[in-house]
PDB file of C-alpha atoms and ligand atoms in Angstrom:
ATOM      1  CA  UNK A 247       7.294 -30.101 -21.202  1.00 79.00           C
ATOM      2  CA  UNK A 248       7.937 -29.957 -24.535  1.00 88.00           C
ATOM      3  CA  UNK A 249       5.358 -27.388 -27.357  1.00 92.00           C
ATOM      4  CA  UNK A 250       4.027 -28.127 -30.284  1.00 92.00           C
ATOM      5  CA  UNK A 251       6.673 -25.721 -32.157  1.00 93.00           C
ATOM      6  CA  UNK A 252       9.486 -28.638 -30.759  1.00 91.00           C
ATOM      7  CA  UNK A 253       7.775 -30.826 -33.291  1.00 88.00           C
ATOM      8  CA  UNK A 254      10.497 -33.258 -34.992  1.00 91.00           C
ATOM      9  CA  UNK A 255       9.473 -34.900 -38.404  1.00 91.00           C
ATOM     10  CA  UNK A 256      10.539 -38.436 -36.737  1.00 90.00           C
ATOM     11  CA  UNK A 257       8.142 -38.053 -34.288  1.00 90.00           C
ATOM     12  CA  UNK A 258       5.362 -37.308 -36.400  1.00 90.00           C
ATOM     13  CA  UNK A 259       6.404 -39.513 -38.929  1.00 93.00           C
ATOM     14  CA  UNK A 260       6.700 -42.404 -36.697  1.00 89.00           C
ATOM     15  CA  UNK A 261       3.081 -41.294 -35.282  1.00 91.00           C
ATOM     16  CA  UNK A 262       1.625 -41.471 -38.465  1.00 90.00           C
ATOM     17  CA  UNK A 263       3.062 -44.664 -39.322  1.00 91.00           C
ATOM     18  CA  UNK A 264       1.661 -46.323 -36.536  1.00 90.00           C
ATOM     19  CA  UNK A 265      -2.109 -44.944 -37.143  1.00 89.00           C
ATOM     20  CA  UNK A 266      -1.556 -46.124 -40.453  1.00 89.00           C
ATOM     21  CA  UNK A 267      -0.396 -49.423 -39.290  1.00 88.00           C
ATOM     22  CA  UNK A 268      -3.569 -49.605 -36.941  1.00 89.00           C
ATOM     23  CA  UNK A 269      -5.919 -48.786 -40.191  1.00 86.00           C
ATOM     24  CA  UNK A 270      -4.749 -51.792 -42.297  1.00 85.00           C
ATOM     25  CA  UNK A 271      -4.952 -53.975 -38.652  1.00 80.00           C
ATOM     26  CA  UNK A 272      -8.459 -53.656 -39.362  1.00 77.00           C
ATOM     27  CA  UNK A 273      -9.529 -53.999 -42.749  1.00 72.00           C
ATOM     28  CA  UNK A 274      -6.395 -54.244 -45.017  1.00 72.00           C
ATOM     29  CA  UNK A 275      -7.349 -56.635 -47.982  1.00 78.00           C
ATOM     30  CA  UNK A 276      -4.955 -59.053 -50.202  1.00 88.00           C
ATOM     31  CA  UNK A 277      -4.373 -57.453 -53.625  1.00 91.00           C
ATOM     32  CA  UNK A 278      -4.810 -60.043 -56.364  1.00 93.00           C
ATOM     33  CA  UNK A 279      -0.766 -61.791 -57.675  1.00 94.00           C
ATOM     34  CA  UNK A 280      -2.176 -60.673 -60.982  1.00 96.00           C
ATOM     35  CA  UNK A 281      -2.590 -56.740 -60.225  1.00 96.00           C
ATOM     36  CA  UNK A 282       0.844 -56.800 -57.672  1.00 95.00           C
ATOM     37  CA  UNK A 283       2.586 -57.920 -61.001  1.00 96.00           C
ATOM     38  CA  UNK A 284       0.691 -55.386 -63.442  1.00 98.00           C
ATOM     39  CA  UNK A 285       1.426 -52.652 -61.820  1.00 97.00           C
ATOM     40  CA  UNK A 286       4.625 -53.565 -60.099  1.00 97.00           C
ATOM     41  CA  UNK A 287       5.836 -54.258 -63.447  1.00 98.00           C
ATOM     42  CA  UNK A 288       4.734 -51.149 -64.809  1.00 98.00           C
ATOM     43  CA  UNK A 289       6.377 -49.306 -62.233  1.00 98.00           C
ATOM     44  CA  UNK A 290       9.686 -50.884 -61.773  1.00 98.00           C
ATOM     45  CA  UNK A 291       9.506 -49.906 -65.814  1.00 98.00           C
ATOM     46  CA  UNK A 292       8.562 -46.365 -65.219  1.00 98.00           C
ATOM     47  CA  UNK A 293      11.830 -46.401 -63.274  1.00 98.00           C
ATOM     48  CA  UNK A 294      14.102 -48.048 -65.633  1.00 98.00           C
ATOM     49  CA  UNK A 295      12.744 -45.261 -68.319  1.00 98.00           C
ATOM     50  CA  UNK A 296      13.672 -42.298 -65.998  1.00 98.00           C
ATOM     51  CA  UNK A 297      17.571 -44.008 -65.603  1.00 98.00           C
ATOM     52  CA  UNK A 298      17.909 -44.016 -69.218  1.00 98.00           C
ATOM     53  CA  UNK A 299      16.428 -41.187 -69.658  1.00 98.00           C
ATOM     54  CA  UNK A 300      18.584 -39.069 -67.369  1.00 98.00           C
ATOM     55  CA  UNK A 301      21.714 -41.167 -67.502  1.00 98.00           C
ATOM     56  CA  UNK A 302      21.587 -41.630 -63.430  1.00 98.00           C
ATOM     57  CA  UNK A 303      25.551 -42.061 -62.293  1.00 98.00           C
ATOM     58  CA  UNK A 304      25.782 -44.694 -59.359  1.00 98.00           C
ATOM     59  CA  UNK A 305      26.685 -42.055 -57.191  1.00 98.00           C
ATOM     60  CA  UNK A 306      22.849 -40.525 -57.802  1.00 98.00           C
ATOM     61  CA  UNK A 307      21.664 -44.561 -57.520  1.00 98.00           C
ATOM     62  CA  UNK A 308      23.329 -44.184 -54.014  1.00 98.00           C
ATOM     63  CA  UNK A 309      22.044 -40.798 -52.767  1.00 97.00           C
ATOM     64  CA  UNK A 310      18.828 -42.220 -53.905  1.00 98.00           C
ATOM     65  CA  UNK A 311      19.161 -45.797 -51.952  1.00 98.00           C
ATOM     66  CA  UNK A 312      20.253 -43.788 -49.098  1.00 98.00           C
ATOM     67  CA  UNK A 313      16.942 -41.579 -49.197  1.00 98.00           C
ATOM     68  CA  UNK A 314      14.954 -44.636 -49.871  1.00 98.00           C
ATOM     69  CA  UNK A 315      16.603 -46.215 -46.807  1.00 98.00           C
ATOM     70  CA  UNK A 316      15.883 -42.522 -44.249  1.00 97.00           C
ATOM     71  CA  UNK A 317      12.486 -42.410 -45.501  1.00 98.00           C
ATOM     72  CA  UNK A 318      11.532 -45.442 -43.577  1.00 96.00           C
ATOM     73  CA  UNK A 319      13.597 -44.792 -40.405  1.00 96.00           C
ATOM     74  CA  UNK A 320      12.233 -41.199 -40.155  1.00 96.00           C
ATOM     75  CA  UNK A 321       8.963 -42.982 -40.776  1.00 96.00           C
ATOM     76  CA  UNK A 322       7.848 -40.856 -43.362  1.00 97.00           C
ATOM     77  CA  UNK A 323       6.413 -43.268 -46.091  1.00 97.00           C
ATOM     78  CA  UNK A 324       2.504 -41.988 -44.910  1.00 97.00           C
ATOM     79  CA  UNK A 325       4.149 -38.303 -45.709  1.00 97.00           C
ATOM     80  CA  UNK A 326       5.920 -38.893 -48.955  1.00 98.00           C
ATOM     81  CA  UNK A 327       3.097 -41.159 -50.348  1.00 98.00           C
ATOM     82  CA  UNK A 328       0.261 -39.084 -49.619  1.00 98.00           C
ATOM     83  CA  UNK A 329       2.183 -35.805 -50.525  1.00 98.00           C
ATOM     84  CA  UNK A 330       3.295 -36.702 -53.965  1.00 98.00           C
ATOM     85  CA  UNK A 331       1.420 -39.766 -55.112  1.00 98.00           C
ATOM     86  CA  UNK A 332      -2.614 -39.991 -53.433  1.00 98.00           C
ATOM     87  CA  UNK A 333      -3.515 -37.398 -55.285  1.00 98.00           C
ATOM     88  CA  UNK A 334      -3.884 -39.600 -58.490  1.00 98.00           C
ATOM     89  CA  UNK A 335      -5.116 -42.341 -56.520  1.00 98.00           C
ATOM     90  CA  UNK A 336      -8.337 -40.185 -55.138  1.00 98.00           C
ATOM     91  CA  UNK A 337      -8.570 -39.145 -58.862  1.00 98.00           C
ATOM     92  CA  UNK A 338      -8.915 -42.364 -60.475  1.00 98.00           C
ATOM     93  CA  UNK A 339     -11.387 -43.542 -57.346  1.00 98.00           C
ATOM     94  CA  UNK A 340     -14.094 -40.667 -57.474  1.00 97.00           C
ATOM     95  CA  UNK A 341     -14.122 -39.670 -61.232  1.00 96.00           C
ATOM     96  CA  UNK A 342     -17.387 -41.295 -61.081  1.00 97.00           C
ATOM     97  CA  UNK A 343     -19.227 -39.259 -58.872  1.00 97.00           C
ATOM     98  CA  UNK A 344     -21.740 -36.627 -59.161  1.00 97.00           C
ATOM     99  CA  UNK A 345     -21.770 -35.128 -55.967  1.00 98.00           C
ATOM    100  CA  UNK A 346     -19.428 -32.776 -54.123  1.00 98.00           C
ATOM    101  CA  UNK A 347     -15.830 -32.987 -55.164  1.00 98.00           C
ATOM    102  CA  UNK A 348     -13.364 -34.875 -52.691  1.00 98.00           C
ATOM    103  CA  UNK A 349      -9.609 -34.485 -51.686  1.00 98.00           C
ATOM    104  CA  UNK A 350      -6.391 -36.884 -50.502  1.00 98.00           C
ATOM    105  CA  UNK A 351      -7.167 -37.839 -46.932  1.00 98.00           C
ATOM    106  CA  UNK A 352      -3.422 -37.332 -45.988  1.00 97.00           C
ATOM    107  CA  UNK A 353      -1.324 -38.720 -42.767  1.00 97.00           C
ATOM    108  CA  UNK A 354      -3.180 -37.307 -39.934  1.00 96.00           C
ATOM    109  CA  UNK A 355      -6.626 -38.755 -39.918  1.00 97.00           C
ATOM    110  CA  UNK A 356      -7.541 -40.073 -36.474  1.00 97.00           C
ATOM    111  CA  UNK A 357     -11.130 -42.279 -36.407  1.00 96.00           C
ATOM    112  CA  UNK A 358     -13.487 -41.857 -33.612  1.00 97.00           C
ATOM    113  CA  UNK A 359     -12.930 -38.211 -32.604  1.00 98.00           C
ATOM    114  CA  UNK A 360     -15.268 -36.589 -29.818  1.00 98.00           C
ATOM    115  CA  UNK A 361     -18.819 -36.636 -30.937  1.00 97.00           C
ATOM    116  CA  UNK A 362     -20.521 -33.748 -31.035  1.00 96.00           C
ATOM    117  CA  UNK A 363     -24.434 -32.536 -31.971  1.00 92.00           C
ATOM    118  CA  UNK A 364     -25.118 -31.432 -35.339  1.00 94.00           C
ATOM    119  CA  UNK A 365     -24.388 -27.533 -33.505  1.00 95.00           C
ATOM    120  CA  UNK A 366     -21.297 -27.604 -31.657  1.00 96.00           C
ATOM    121  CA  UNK A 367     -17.916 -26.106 -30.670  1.00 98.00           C
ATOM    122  CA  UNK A 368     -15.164 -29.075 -31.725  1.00 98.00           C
ATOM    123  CA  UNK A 369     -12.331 -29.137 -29.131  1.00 98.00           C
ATOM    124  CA  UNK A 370      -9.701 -26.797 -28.548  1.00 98.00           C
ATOM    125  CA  UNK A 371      -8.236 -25.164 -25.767  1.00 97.00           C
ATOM    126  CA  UNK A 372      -9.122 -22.455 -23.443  1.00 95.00           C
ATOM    127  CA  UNK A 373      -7.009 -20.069 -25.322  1.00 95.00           C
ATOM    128  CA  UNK A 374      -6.827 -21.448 -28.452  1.00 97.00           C
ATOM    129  CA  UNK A 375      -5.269 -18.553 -30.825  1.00 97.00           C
ATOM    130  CA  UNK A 376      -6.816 -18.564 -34.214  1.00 97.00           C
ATOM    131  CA  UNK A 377      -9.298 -16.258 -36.122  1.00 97.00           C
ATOM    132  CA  UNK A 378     -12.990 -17.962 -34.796  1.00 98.00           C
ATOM    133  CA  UNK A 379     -14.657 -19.359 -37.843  1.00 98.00           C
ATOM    134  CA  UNK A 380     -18.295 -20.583 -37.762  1.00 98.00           C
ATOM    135  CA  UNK A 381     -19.219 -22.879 -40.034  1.00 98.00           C
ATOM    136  CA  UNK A 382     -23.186 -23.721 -41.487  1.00 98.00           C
ATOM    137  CA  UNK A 383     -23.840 -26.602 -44.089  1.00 98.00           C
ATOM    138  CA  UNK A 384     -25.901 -29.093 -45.010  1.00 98.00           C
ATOM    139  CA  UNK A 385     -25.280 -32.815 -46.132  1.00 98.00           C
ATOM    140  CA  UNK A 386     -27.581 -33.976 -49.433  1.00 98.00           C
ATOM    141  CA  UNK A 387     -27.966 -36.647 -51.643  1.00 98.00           C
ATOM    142  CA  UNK A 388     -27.654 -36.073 -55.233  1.00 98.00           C
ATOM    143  CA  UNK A 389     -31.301 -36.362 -55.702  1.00 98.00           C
ATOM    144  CA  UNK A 390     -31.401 -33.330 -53.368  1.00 97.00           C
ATOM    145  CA  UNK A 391     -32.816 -35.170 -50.517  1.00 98.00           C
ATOM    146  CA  UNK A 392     -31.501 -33.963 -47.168  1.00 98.00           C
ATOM    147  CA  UNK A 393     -29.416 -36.592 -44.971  1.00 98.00           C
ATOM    148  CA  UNK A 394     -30.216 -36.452 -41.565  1.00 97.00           C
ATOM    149  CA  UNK A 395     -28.031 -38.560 -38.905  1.00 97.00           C
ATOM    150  CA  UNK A 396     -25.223 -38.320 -41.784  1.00 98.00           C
ATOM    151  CA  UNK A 397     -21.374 -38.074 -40.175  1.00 98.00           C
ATOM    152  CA  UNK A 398     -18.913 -34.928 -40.541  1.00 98.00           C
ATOM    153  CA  UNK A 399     -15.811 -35.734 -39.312  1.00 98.00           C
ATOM    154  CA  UNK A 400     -13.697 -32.381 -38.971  1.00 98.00           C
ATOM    155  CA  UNK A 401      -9.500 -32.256 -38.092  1.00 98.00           C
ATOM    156  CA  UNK A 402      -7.157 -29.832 -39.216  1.00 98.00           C
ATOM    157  CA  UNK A 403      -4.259 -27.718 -37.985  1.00 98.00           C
ATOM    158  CA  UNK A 404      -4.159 -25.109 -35.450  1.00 98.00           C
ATOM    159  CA  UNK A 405      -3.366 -21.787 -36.355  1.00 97.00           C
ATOM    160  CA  UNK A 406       0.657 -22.732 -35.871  1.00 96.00           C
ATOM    161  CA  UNK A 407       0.253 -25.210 -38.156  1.00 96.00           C
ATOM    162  CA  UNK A 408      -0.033 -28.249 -36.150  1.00 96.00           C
ATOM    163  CA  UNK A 409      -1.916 -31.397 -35.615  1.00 97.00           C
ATOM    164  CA  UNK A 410      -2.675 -32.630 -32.337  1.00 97.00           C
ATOM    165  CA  UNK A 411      -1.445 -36.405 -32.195  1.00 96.00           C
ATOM    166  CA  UNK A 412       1.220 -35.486 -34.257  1.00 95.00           C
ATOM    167  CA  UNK A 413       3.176 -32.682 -32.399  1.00 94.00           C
ATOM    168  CA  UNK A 414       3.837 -32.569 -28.507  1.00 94.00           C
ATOM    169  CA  UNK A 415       2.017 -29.860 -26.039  1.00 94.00           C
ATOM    170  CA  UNK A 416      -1.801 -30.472 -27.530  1.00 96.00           C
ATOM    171  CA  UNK A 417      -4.405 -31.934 -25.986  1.00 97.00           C
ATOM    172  CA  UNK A 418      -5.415 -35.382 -27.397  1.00 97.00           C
ATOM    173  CA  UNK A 419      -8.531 -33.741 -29.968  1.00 98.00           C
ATOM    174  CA  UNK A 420      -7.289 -30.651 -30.560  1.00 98.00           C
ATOM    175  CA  UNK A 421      -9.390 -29.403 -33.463  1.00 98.00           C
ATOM    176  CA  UNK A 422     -10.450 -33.097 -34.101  1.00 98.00           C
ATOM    177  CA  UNK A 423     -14.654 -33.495 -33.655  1.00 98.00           C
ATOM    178  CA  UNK A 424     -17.439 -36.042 -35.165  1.00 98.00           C
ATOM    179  CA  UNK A 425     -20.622 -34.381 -36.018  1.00 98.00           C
ATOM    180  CA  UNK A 426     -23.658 -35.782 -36.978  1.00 98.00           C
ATOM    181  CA  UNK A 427     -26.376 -33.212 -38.646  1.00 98.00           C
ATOM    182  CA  UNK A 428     -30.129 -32.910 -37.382  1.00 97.00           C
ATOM    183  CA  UNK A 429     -33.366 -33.992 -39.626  1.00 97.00           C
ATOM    184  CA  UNK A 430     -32.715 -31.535 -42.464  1.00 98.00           C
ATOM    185  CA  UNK A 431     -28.824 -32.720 -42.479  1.00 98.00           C
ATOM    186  CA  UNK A 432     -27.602 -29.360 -41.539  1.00 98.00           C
ATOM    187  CA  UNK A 433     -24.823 -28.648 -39.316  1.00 98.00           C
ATOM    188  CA  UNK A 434     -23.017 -25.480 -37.616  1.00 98.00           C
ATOM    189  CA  UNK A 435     -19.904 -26.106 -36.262  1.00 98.00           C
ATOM    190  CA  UNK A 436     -17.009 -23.824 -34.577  1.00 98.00           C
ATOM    191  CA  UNK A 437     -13.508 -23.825 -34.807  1.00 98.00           C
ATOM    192  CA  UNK A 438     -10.793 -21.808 -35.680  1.00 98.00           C
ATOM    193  CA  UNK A 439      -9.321 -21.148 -38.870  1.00 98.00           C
ATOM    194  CA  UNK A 440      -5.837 -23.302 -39.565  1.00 98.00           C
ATOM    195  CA  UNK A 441      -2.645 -21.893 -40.886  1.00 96.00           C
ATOM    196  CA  UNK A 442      -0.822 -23.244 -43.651  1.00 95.00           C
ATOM    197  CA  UNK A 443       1.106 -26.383 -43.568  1.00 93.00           C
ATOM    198  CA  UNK A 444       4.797 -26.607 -43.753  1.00 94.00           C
ATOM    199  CA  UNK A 445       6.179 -30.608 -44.357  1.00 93.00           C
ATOM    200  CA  UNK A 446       8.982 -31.068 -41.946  1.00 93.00           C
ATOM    201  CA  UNK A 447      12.054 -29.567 -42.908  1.00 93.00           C
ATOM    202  CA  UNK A 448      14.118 -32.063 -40.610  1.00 94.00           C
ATOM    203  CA  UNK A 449      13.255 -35.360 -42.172  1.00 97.00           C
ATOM    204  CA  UNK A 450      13.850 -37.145 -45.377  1.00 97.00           C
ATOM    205  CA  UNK A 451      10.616 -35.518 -47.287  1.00 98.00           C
ATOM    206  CA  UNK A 452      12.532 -32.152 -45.964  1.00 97.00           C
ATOM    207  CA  UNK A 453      16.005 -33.445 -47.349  1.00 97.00           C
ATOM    208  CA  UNK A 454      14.090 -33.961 -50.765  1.00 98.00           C
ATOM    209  CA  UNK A 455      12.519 -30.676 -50.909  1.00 98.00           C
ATOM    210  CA  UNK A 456      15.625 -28.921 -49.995  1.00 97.00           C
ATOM    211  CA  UNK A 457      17.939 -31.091 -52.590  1.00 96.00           C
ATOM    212  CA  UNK A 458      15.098 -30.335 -55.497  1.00 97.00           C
ATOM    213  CA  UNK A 459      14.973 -27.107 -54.539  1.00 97.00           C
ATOM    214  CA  UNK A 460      11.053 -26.732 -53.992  1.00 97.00           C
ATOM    215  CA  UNK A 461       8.940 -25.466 -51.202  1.00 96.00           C
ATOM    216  CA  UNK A 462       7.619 -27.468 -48.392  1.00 96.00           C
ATOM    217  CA  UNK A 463       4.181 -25.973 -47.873  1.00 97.00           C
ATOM    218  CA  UNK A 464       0.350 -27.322 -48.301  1.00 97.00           C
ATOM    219  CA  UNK A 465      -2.083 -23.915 -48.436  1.00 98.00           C
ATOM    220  CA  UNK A 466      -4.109 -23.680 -45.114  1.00 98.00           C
ATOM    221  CA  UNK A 467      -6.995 -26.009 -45.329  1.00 98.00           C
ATOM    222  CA  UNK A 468     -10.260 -28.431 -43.694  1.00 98.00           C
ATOM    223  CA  UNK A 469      -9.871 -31.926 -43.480  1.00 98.00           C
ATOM    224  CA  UNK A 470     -13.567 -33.739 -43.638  1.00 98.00           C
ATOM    225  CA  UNK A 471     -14.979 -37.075 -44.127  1.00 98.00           C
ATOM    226  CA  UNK A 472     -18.548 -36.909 -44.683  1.00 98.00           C
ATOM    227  CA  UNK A 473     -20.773 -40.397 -44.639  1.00 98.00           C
ATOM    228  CA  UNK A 474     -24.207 -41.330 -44.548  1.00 98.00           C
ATOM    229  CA  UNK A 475     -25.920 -44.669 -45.093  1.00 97.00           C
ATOM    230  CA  UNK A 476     -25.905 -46.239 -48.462  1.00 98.00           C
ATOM    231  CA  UNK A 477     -23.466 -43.465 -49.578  1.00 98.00           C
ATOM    232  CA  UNK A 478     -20.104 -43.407 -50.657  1.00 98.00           C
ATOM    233  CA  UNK A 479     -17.918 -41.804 -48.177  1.00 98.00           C
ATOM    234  CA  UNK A 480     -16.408 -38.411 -48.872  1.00 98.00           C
ATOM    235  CA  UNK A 481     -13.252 -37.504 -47.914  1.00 98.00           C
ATOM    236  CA  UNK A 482     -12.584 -33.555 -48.976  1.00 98.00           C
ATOM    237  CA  UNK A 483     -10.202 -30.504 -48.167  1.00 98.00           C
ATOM    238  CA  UNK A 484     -11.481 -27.054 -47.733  1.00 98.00           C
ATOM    239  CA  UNK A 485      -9.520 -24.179 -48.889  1.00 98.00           C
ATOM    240  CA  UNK A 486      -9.392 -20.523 -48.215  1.00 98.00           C
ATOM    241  CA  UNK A 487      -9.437 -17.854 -50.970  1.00 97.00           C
ATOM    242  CA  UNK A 488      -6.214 -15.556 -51.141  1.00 96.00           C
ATOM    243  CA  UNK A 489      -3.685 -18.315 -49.619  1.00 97.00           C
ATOM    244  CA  UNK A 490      -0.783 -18.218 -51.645  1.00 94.00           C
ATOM    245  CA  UNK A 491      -0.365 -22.266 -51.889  1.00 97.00           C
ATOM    246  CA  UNK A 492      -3.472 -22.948 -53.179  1.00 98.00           C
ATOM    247  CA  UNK A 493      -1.889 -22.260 -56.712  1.00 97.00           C
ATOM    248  CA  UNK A 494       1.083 -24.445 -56.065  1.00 96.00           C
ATOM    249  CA  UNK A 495       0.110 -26.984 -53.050  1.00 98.00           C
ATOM    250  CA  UNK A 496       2.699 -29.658 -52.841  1.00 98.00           C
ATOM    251  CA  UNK A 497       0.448 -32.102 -52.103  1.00 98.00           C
ATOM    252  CA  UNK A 498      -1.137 -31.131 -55.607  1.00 98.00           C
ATOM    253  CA  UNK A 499      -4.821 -31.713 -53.595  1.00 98.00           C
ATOM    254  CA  UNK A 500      -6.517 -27.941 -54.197  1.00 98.00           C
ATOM    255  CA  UNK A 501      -9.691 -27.978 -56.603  1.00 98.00           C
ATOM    256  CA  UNK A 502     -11.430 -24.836 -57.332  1.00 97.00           C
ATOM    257  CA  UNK A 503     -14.909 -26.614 -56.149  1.00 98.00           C
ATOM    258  CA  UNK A 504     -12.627 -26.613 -52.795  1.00 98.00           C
ATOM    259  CA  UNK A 505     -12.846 -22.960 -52.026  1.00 98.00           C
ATOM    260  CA  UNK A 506     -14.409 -21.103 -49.454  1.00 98.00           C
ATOM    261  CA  UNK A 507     -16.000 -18.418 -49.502  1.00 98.00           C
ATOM    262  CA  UNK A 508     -15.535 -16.970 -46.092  1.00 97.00           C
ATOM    263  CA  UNK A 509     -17.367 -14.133 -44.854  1.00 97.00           C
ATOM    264  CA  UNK A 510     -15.866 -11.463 -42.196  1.00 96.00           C
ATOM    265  CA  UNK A 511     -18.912 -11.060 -39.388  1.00 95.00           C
ATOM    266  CA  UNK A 512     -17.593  -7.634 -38.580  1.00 95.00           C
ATOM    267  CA  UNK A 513     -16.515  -9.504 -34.444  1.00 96.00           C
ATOM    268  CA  UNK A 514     -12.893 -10.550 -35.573  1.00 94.00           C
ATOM    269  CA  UNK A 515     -14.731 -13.952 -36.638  1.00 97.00           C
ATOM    270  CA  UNK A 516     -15.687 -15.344 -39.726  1.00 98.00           C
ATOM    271  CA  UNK A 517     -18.497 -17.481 -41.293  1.00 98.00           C
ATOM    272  CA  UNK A 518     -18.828 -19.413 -43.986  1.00 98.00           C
ATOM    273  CA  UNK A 519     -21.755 -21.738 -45.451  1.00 98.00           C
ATOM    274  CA  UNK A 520     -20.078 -25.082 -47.515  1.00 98.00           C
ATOM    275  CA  UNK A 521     -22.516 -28.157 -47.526  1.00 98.00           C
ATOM    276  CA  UNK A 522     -22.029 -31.693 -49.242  1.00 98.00           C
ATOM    277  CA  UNK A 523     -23.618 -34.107 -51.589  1.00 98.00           C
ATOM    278  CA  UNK A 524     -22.796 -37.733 -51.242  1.00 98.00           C
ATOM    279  CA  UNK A 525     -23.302 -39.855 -54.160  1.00 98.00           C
ATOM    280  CA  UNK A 526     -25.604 -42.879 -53.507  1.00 98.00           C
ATOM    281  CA  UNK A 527     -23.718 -46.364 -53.220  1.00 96.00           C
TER     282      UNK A 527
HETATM  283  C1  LIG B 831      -1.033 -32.562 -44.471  1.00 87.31           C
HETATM  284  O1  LIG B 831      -1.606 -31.822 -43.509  1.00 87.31           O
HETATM  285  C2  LIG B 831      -1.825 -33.034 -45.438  1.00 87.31           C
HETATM  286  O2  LIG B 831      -3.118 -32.730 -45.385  1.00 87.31           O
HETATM  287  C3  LIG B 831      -1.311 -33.797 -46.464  1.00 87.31           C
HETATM  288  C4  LIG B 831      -2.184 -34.274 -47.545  1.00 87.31           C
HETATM  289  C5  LIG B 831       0.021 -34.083 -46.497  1.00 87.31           C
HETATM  290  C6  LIG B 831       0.830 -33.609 -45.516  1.00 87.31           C
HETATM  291  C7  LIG B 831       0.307 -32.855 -44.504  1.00 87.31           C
HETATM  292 FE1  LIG B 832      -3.601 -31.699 -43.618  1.00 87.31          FE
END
């Protein structure tokens, strides 16, 4: 049997194409012929401007075509996209808000992990390596009421660096957990702290990093989506002080309001209080 550290970008790629494939199954809507040609106009434009602008030869139209063409059979369009490009997507969607700041949601999101109490351990394995963390908060509105029943959904990497779902050798949830906070909408959950992220080096977003000459890594971070009724769904990141990346994540997805503020509790674990408003619908 194969570990997680035999992970091949095609195999996570193609994973994550297929959850994404099995999120528009159920609720994928029909974008208006006037906005496809806006914006498909605009881009195809956007395009046109960088050929001119950097003179591209055909033989740099063909290494491109033939990138365009290994993105898709390495499945990697859920990688590239929300790398490079959701960033200014979630931007332009939340700008409105008052409450907590949000984050891209990125390729691994899996719906309906294991529910758990508002106090609870989310699954890993017996020997799960990793630096404990415990984690308090509490889920408000922005009129500073508390939401009780509200939903944190929690998944990130293990302390390799990998996703369960998306690398072999890890149980199903692996560090994936639904909780749902108690009548003051507090929460306490434990896990263990993730490692940084490195994109596959062996697939086509790994053939563009290593022809641009940039790095491949995301700083080591929290995935959450955080919902209540008649509130707008959060979807954040949670960042660790000190990590190198979170200067120059690739995924450009690090916001200072994103920061933790861990503390050591003198065991070899840490703890660290980080609630969240939700704006009102
Ligand atoms: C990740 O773990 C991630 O969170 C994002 C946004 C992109 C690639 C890998
Ligand atoms: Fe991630």
């Amino acid at each position: 049997t194969r570990t997680e550290f035999e992970a091949k970008a095609a195999e996570s790629g193609a994973g994550a194409t297929e959850a994404f494939r099995r999120k528009q199954r159920s609720g994928g809507a029909a974008v208006p012929a006037e906005r496809v040609s806006a914006m498909a106009r605009d881009a195809l434009e956007a395009i046109h401007d960088v050929i001119r602008k950097h003179e591209m030869t055909y033989e740099e139209y063909d290494a491109l075509k033939a990138w365009l063409i290994q993105v898709g059979e390495d499945g990697e369009w859920p990688l590239f996209l929300d790398v490079w490009v959701e960033h200014v997507v979630e931007d332009v969607n939340t700008s409105h808000r008052s409450g907590s700041k949000g984050s891209i949601e990125g390729p691994y999101y899996v719906p309906d992990a294991p529910a758990l109490p508002h106090d609870g351990t989310i699954p890993m394995r017996e020997d799960e390596p990793g630096t404990p963390l415990t984690w308090n908060g509490q889920v408000t509105s922005t009129d500073g009421s508390a939401l009780g029943g509200a939903t944190v959904e929690l998944w990130h990497a293990d302390s390799n660096g990998f996703y369960s779902q998306y690398a072999p050798g890890l149980p199903e949830w692996n560090l994936r957990g639904t909780f749902v906070t108690d009548e003051q909408g507090r929460f306490a959950i434990r896990t263990v702290q993730p490692a940084p992220y490195q994109i596959p080096t062996d697939g086509a977003c790994g053939t563009l990093i290593a022809a641009a000459d940039w790095h491949a890594w995301r700083p080591a971070h929290l995935h959450v989506k955080v919902s209540a009724p008649g509130h707008e769904l959060l979807t954040a990141q949670l960042y660790f002080p000190g990590d190198p990346h979170n200067e120059d994540d690739i995924a450009s997805a690090v916001k200072p309001e994103l920061v933790l503020d861990p503390q050591d509790a003198g065991d070899g674990s840490v703890t660290v209080d980080y609630g969240f408003v939700l704006d009102p619908v």
